[in-house]
Short mmCIF file of C-alpha atoms in Angstrom, two decimals:
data_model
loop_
_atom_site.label_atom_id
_atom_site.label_comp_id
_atom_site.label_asym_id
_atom_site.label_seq_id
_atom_site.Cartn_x
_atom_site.Cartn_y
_atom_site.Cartn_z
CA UNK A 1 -79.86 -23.18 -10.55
CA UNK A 2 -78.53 -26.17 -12.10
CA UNK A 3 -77.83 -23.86 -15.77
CA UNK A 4 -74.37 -24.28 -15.72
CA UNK A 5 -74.27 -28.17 -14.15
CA UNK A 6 -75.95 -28.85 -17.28
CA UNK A 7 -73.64 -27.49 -19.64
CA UNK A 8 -70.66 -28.42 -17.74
CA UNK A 9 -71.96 -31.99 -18.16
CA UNK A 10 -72.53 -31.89 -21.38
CA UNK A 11 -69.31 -30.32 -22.89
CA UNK A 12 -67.19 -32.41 -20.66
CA UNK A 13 -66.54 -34.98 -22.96
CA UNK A 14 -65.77 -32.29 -25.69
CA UNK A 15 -63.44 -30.62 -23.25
CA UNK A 16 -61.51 -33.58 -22.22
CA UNK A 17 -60.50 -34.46 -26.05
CA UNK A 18 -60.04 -31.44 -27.17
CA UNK A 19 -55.95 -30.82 -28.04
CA UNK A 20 -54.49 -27.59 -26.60
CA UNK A 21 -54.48 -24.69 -23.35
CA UNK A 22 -57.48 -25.28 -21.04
CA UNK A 23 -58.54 -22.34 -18.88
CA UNK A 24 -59.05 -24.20 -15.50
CA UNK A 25 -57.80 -27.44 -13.96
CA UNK A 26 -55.38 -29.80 -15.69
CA UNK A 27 -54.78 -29.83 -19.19
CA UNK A 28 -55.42 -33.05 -20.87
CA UNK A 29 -52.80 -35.28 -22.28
CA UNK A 30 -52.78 -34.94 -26.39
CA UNK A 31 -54.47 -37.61 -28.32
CA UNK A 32 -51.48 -37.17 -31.14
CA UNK A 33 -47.91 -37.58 -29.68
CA UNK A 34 -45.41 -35.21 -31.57
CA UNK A 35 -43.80 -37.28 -34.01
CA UNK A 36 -40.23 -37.48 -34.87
CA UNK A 37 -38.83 -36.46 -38.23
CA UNK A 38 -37.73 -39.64 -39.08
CA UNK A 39 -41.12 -41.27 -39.03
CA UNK A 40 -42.83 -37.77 -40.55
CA UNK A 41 -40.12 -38.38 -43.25
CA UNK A 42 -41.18 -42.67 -43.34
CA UNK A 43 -44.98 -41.60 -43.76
CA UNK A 44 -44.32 -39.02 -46.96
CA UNK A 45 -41.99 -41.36 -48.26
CA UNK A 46 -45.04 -44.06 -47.89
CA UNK A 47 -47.84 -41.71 -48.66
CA UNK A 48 -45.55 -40.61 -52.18
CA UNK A 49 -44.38 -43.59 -52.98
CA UNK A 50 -40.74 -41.21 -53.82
CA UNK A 51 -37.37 -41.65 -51.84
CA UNK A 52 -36.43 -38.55 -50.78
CA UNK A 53 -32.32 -38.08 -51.05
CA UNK A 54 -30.58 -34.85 -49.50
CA UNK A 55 -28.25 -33.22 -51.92
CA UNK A 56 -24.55 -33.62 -51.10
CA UNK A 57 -23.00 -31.32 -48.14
CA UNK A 58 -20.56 -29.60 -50.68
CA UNK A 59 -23.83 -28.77 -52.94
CA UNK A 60 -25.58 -27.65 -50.02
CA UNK A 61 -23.17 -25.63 -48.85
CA UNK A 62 -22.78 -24.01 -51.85
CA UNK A 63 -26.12 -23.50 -52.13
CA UNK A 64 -28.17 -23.20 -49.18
CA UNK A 65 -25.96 -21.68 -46.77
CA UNK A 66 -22.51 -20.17 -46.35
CA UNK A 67 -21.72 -20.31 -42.44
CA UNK A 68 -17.62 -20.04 -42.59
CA UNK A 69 -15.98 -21.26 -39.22
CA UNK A 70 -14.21 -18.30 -38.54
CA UNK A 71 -13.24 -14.51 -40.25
CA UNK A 72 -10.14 -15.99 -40.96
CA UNK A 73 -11.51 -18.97 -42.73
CA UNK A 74 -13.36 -16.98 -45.12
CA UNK A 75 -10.70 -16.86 -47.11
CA UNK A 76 -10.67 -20.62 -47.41
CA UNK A 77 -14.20 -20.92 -48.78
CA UNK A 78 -15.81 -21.05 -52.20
CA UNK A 79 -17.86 -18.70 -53.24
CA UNK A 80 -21.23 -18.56 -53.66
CA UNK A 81 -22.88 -20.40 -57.24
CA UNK A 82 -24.03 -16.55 -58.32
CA UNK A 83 -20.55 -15.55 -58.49
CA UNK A 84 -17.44 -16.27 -60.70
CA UNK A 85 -15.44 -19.18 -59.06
CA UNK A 86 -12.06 -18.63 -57.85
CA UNK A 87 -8.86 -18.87 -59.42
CA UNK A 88 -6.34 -21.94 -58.55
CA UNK A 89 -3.94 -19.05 -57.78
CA UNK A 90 -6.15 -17.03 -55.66
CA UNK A 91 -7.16 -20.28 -53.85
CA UNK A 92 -3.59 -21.00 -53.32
CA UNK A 93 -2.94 -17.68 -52.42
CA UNK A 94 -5.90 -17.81 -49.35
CA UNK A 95 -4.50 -21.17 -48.38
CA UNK A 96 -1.18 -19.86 -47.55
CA UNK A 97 -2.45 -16.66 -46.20
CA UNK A 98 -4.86 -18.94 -43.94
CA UNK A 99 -1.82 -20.99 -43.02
CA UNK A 100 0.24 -17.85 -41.60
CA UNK A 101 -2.71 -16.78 -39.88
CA UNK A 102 -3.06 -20.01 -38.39
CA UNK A 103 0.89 -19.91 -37.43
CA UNK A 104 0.86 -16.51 -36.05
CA UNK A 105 -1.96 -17.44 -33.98
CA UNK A 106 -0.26 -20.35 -32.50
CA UNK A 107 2.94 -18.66 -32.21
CA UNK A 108 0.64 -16.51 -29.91
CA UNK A 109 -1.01 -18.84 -27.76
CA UNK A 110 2.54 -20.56 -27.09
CA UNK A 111 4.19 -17.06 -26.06
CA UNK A 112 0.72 -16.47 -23.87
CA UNK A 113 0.95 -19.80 -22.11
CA UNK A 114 4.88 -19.33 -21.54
CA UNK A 115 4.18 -16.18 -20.27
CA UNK A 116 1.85 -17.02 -18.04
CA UNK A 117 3.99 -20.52 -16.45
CA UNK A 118 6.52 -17.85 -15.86
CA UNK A 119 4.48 -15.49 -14.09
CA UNK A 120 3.13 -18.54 -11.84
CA UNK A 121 6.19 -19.93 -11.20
CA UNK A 122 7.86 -16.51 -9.68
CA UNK A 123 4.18 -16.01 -8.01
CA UNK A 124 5.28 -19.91 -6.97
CA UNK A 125 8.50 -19.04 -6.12
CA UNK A 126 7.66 -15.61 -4.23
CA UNK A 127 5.14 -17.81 -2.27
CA UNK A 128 8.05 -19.97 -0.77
CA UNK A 129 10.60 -17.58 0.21
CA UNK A 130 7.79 -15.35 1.83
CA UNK A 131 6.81 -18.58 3.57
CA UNK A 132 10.81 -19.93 4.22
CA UNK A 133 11.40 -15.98 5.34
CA UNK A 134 8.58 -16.03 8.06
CA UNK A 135 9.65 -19.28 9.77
CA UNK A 136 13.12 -17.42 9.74
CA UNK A 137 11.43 -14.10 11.23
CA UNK A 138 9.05 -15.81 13.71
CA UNK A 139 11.72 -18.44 15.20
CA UNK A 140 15.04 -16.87 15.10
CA UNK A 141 14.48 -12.88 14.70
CA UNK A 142 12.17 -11.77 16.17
CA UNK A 143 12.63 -13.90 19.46
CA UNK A 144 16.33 -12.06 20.00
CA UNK A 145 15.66 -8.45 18.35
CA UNK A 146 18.15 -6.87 20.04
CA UNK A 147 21.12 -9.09 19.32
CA UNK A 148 19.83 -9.76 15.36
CA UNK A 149 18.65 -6.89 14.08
CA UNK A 150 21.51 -5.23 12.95
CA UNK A 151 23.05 -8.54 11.51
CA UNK A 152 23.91 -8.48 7.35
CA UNK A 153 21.67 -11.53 7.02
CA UNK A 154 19.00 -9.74 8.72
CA UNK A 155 19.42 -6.36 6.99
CA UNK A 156 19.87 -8.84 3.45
CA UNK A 157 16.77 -10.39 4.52
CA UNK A 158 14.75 -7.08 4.92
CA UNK A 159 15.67 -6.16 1.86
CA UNK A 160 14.12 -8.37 0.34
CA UNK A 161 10.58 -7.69 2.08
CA UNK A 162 9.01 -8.58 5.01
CA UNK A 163 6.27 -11.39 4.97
CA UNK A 164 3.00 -10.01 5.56
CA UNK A 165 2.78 -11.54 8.71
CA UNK A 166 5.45 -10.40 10.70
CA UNK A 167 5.30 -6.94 8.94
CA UNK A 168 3.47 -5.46 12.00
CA UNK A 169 5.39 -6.80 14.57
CA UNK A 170 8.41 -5.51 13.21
CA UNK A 171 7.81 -1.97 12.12
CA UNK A 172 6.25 -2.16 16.11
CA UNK A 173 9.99 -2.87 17.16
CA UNK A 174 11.75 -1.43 14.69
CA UNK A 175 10.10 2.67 15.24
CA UNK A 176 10.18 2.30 18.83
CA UNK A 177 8.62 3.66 21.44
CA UNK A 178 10.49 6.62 22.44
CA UNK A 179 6.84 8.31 23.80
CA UNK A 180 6.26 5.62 26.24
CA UNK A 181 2.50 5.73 24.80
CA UNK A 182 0.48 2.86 26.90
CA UNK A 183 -2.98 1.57 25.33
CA UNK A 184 -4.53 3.12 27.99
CA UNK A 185 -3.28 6.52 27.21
CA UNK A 186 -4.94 6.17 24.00
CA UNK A 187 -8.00 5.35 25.41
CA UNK A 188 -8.06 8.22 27.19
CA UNK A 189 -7.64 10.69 23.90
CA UNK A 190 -9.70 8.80 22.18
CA UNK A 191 -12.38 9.37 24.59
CA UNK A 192 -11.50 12.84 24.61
CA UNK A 193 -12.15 13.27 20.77
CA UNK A 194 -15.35 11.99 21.41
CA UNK A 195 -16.13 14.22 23.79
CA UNK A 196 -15.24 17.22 21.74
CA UNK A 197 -16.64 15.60 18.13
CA UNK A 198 -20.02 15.22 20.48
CA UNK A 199 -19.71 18.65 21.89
CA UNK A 200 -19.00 21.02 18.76
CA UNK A 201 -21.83 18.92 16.83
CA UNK A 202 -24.12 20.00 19.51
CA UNK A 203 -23.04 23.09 19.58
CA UNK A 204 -20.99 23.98 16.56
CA UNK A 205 -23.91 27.32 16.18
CA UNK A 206 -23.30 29.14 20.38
CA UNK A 207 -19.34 28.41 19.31
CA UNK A 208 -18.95 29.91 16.06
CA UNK A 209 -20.31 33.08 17.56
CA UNK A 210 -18.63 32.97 21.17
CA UNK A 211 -14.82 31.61 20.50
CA UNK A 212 -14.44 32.35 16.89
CA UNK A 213 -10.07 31.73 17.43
CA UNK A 214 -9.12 28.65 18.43
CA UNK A 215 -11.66 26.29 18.60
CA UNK A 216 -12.94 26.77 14.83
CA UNK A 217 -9.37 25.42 13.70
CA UNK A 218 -9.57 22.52 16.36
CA UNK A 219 -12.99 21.88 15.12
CA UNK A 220 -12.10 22.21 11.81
CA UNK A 221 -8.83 19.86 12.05
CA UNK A 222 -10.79 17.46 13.86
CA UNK A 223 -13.69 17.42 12.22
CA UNK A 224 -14.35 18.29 8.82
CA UNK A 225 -10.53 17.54 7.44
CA UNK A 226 -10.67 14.25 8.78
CA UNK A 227 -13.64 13.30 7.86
CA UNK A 228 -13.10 14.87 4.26
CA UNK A 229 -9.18 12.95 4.36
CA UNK A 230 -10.87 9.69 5.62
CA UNK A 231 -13.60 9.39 2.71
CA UNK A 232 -10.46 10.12 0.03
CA UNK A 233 -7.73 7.34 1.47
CA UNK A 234 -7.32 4.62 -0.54
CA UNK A 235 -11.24 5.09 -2.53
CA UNK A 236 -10.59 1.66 -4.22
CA UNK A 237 -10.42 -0.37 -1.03
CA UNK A 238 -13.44 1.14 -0.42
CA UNK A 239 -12.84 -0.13 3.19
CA UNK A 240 -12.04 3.02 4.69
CA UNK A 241 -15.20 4.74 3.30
CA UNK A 242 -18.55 5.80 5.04
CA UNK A 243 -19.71 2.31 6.17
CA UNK A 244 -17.00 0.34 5.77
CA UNK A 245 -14.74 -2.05 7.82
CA UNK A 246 -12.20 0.41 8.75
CA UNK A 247 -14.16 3.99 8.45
CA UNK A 248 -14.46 4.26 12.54
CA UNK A 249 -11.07 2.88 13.47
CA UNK A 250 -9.19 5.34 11.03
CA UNK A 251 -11.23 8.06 12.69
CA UNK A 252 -10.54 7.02 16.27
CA UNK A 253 -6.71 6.94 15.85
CA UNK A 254 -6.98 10.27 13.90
CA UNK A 255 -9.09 11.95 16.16
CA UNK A 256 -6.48 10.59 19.34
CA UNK A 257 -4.08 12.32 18.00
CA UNK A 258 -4.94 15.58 17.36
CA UNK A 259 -6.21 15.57 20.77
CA UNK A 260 -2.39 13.95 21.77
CA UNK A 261 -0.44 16.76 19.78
CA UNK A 262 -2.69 19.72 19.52
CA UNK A 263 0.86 21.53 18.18
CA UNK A 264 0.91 19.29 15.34
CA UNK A 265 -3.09 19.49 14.80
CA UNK A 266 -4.21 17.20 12.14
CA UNK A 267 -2.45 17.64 8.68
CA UNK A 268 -3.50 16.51 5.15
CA UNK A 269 -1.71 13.02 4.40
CA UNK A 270 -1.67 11.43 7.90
CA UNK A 271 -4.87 9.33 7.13
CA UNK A 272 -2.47 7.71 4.58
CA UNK A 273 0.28 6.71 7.47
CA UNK A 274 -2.60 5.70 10.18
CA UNK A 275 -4.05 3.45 7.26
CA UNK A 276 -1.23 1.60 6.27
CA UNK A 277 -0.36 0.80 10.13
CA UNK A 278 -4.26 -0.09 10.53
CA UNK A 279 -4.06 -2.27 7.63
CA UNK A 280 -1.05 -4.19 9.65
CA UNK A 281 -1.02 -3.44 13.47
CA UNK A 282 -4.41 -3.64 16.03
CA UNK A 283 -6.46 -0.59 16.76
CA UNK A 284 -4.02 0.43 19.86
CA UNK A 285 -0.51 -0.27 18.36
CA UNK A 286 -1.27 1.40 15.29
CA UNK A 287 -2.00 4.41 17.34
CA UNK A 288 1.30 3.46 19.30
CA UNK A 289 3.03 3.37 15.82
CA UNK A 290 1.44 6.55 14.47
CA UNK A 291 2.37 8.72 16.65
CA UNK A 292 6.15 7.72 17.09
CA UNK A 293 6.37 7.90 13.68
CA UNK A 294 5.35 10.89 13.24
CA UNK A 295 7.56 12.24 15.92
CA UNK A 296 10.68 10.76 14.20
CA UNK A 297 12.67 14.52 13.08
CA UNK A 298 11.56 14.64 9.42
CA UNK A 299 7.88 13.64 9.54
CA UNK A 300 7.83 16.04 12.27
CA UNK A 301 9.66 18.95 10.09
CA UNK A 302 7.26 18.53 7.21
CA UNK A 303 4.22 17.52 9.58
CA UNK A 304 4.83 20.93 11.08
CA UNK A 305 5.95 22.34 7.83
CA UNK A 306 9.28 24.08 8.91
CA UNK A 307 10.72 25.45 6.18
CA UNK A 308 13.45 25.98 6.74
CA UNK A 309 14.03 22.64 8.05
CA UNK A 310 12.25 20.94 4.84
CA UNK A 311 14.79 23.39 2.48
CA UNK A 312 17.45 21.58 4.51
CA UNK A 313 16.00 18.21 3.38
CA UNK A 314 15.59 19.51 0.39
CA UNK A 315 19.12 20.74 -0.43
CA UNK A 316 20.68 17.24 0.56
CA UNK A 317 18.33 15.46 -1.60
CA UNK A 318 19.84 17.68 -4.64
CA UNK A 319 22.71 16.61 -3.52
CA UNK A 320 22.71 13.26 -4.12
CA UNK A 321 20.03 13.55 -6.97
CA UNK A 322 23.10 16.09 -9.14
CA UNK A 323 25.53 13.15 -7.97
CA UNK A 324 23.57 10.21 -9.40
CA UNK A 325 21.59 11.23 -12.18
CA UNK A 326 23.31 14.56 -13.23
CA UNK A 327 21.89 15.30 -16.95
CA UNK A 328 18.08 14.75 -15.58
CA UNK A 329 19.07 16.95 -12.39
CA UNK A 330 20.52 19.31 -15.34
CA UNK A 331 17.32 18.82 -17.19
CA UNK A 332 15.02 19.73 -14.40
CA UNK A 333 17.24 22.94 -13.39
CA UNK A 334 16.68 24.19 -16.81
CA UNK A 335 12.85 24.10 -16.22
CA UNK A 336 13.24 25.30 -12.55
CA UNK A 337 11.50 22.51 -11.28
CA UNK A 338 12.71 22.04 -7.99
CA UNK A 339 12.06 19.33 -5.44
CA UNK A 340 9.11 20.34 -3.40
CA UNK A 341 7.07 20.23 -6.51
CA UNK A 342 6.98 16.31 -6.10
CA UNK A 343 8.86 15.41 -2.88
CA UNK A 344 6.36 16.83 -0.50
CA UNK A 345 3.46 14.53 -2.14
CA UNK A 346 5.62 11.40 -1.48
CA UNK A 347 7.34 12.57 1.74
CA UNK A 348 4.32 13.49 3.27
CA UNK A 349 2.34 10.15 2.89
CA UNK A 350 5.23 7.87 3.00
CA UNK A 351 4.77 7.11 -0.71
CA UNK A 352 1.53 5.15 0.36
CA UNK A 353 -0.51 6.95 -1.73
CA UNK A 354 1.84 7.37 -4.75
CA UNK A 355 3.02 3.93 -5.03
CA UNK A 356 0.72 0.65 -5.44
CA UNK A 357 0.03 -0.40 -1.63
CA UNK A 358 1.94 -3.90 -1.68
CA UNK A 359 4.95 -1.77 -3.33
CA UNK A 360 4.25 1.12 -0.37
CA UNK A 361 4.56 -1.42 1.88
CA UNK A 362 8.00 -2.69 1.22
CA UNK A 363 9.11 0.80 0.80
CA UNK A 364 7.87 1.23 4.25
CA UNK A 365 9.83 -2.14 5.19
CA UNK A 366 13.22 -0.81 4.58
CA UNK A 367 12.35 2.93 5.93
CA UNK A 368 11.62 1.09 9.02
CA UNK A 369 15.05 0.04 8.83
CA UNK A 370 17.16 2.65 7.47
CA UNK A 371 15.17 5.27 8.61
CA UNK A 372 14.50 8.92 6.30
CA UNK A 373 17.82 8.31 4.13
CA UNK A 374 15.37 5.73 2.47
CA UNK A 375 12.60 8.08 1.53
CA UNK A 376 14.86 9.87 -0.64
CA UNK A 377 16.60 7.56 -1.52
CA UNK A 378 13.31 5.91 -2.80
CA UNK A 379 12.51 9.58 -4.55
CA UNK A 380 15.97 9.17 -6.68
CA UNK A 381 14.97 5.39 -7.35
CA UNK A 382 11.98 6.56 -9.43
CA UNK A 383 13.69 9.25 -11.18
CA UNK A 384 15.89 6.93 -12.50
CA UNK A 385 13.45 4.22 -12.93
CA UNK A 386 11.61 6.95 -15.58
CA UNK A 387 14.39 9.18 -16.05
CA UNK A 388 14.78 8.49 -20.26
CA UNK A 389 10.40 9.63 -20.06
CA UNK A 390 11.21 13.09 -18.21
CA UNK A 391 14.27 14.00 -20.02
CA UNK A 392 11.89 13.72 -23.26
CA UNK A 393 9.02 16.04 -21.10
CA UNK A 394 8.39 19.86 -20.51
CA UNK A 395 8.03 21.60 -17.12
CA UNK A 396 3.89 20.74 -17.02
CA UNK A 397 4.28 17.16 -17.85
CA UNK A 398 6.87 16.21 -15.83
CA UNK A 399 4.87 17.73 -12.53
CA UNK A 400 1.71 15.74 -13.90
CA UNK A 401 3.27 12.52 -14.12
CA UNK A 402 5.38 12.79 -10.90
CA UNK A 403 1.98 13.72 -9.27
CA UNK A 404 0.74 10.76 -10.81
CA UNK A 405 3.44 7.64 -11.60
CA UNK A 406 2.41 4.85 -13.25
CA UNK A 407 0.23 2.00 -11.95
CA UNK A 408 2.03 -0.84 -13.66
CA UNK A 409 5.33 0.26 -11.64
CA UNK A 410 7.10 -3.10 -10.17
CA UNK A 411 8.57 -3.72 -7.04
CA UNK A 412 11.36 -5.51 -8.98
CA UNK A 413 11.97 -2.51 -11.50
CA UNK A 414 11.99 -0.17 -8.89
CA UNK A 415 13.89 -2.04 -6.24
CA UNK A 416 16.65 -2.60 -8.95
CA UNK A 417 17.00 1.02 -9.70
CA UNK A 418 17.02 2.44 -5.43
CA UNK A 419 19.90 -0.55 -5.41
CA UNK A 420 21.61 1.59 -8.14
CA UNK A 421 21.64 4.68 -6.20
CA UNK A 422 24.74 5.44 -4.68
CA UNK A 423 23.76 7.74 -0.98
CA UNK A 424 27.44 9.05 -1.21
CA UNK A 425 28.95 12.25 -2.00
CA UNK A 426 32.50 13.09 -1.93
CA UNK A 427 32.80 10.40 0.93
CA UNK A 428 30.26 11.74 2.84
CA UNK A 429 26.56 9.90 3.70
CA UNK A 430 23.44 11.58 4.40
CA UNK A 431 23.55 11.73 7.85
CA UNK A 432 26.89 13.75 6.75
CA UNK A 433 25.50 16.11 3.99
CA UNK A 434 22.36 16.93 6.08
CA UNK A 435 24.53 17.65 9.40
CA UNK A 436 27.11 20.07 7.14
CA UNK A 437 23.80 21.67 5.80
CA UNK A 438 23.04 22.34 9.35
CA UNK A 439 25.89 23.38 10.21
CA UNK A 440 26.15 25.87 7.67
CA UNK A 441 22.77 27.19 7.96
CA UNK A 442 23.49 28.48 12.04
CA UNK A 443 27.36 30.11 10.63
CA UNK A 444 24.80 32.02 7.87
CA UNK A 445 26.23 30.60 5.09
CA UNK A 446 23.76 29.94 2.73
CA UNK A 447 25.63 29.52 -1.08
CA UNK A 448 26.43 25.73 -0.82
CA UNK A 449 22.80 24.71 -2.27
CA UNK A 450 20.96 25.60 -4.83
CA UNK A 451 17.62 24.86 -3.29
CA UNK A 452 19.18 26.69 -0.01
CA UNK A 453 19.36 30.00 -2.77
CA UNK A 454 16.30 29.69 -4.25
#
């Protein structure tokens, strides 16, 4: 019974100065301190009864180690005592090489840092006319719509872009409301999506055997293709995906409208338009917005993909596209690449999902205010903006990259180029060239277009 007392008492003392780990309880301070190399140094020194002196850095260097500064100071070092010593030529040499290396570097670092004050100071300088522009918008504009709207400074100042802010607000007012939609006649097709999503998941089975007409294509529009579209708009965001902030609100105004305009159904493309207006209106105007839009005679032609109507569109955009860039329209006649082949892409989702969203946006600013002249107008402006690339490019890459433009593409570079482009032929404006396309489309005349022919 008292076995291990005993030997606990007795090795305690042993245990207590012992140096090192103990198994249990605290560990015991060291009897030796760890002393400095200084002292160590003091004590051989003492013990020896020798001075010890270091060797020189350069001999040490030499010798012991060779740690250059950098790859490009290599060149500036000696080399190592097993190996023939350099030449005073070849030293001189490596010194001036090392000297334009050090040049060029800082020529470098001076362009970097110039570059970047500029960029700052037009981010700078962006920052206060957005800010100057809203105080403009928010006091004197928007308060008397009616009587401003149509002003030059107010068409000048669209141009130039509308401030986040206000952007909303004034695609709101400047689409309209033609519809007379209320909020709470979106509630109640909203609630009516519900209802249907709710009743064709319960019983998606009993209706794919009893109705197989209709109802599978509503079900299908309402259903899978939105979810399917919903998952695809805008991935990066990642805001508009399963889970995220704006999944359920992009579905909702979706899902309203198909239920609002069964005729128009729900068409690949639209999630792109409801996004951008979710991204900038509330839940009910963006509805509001949607579905106004989308009403508006060209969205409605391709929405509903007339085509005969859409050949109409296309025909006056070859218009003006043979009349402002003529040797790329030449270029892509040669290769039969007609319009559709990229127009429809960007037509369809209001270049939102072609164009970098802040530049989509502005694009959007101006259609709000010039209405569907714009959107081709906007087409011709990147033609020209990459028209010396597609001259140099065969029928296959010109489709892919038109598909697929650029992601470094500037609002400033573009803007610049849809200034350039003249919406004019032989004195007449689009509203003209469309209406004359119309006209001679009900006599039967059908030889003043080429994409009319084809």
């Amino acid at each position: 019974r008292n076995f291990f007392t005993k030997r606990t008492k007795e090795l305690k003392p042993a245990v207590q100065s012992a140096p090192g780990w103990k198994l249990f309880g605290k560990v015991p301070p060291r009897e030796n301190l760890p002393k400095d190399s200084k002292i160590i140094q003091q004590e051989y020194e003492a013990r020896t009864g020798r001075m010890y002196k270091p060797p020189p850095s350069s001999a040490r260097r030499k010798i012991i180690e060779f740690e250059p500064l950098s790859t490009t100071a290599l060149i500036l070092e000696d080399r190592p005592a097993n190996l023939p010593a350099k030449s005073v030529e070849e030293a001189l040499r490596h010194r001036q090489e090392y000297d334009e290396m050090v040049a060029e570097a800082k020529k470098r670092e001076i362009k970097e840092a110039h570059k970047r004050k500029k960029i700052m100071r037009e981010r700078f300088k962006q920052e206060e006319n957005i800010a100057s522009a809203m105080v403009i918008w928010v006091n004197e504009i928007l308060p008397n719509w009616e009587g401003m709207r149509a002003t030059r400074r107010v068409r000048e100042l669209w141009w130039q872009g509308l401030p986040p802010s206000v952007r909303g607000k004034v695609w709101s007012l400047a689409v309209g409301n033609e519809l007379n939609i209320t909020p709470e006649l979106y509630e109640i097709f909203l609630s009516r999506a519900k209802e249907r999503w709710k009743s064709f998941s319960e019983t998606s089975s009993e209706n794919e055997l009893e109705d197989p007409g209709a109802s599978v294509a509503d079900r299908e529009a309402s259903l899978e293709l939105i979810k399917l579209d919903i998952s695809r708009t805008f991935p990066s965001l990642y805001i508009f995906q399963k889970g995220g902030p704006y999944h359920d609100l992009l579905h909702s105004v979706l899902g309203a409208y198909t239920c609002y305009r069964p005729d128009v159904g729900y068409v690949q493309g639209m999630s792109f338009i409801a996004a951008v207006l979710i991204l900038n209106l509330e839940e009910a105007d963006a509805f509001i917005a949607f579905a106004n839009l989308l009403n508006k005679p060209c969205q409605l032609a391709f929405f509903r993909v007339d085509h005969s109507m859409m050949l109409k569109y296309f025909a006056a955009f070859e218009v003006f596209f043979e009349e402002n860039l003529p040797k790329l329209f030449l270029h892509f006649k040669s290769y039969s690449l007609t319009p559709d082949i990229y127009l429809i892409d960007w037509i369809f989702t209001l270049y939102s999902k072609s164009l970098p969203l802040d530049l989509a946006c502005r694009v959007w600013d101006v259609f709000c205010r010039d209405g569907e002249e714009f959107l081709f107008r906007t087409g011709l402006g990147i033609l020209r903006l990459y028209e010396d690339i597609l001259l140099q490019m065969d029928f296959i890459h010109i489709a892919q990259f038109l598909t697929k433009l650029p992601e470094d593409i500037t609002s400033e570079k573009l803007f610049s180029c849809i200034a350039a482009i003249q919406m004019q032929n032989s004195n007449k404006k689009w509203a003209q060239v469309f209406a004359s396309l119309m006209k001679d489309n009900k006599e039967g005349d059908k030889n003043h277009s080429p994409a009319l022919k084809s």
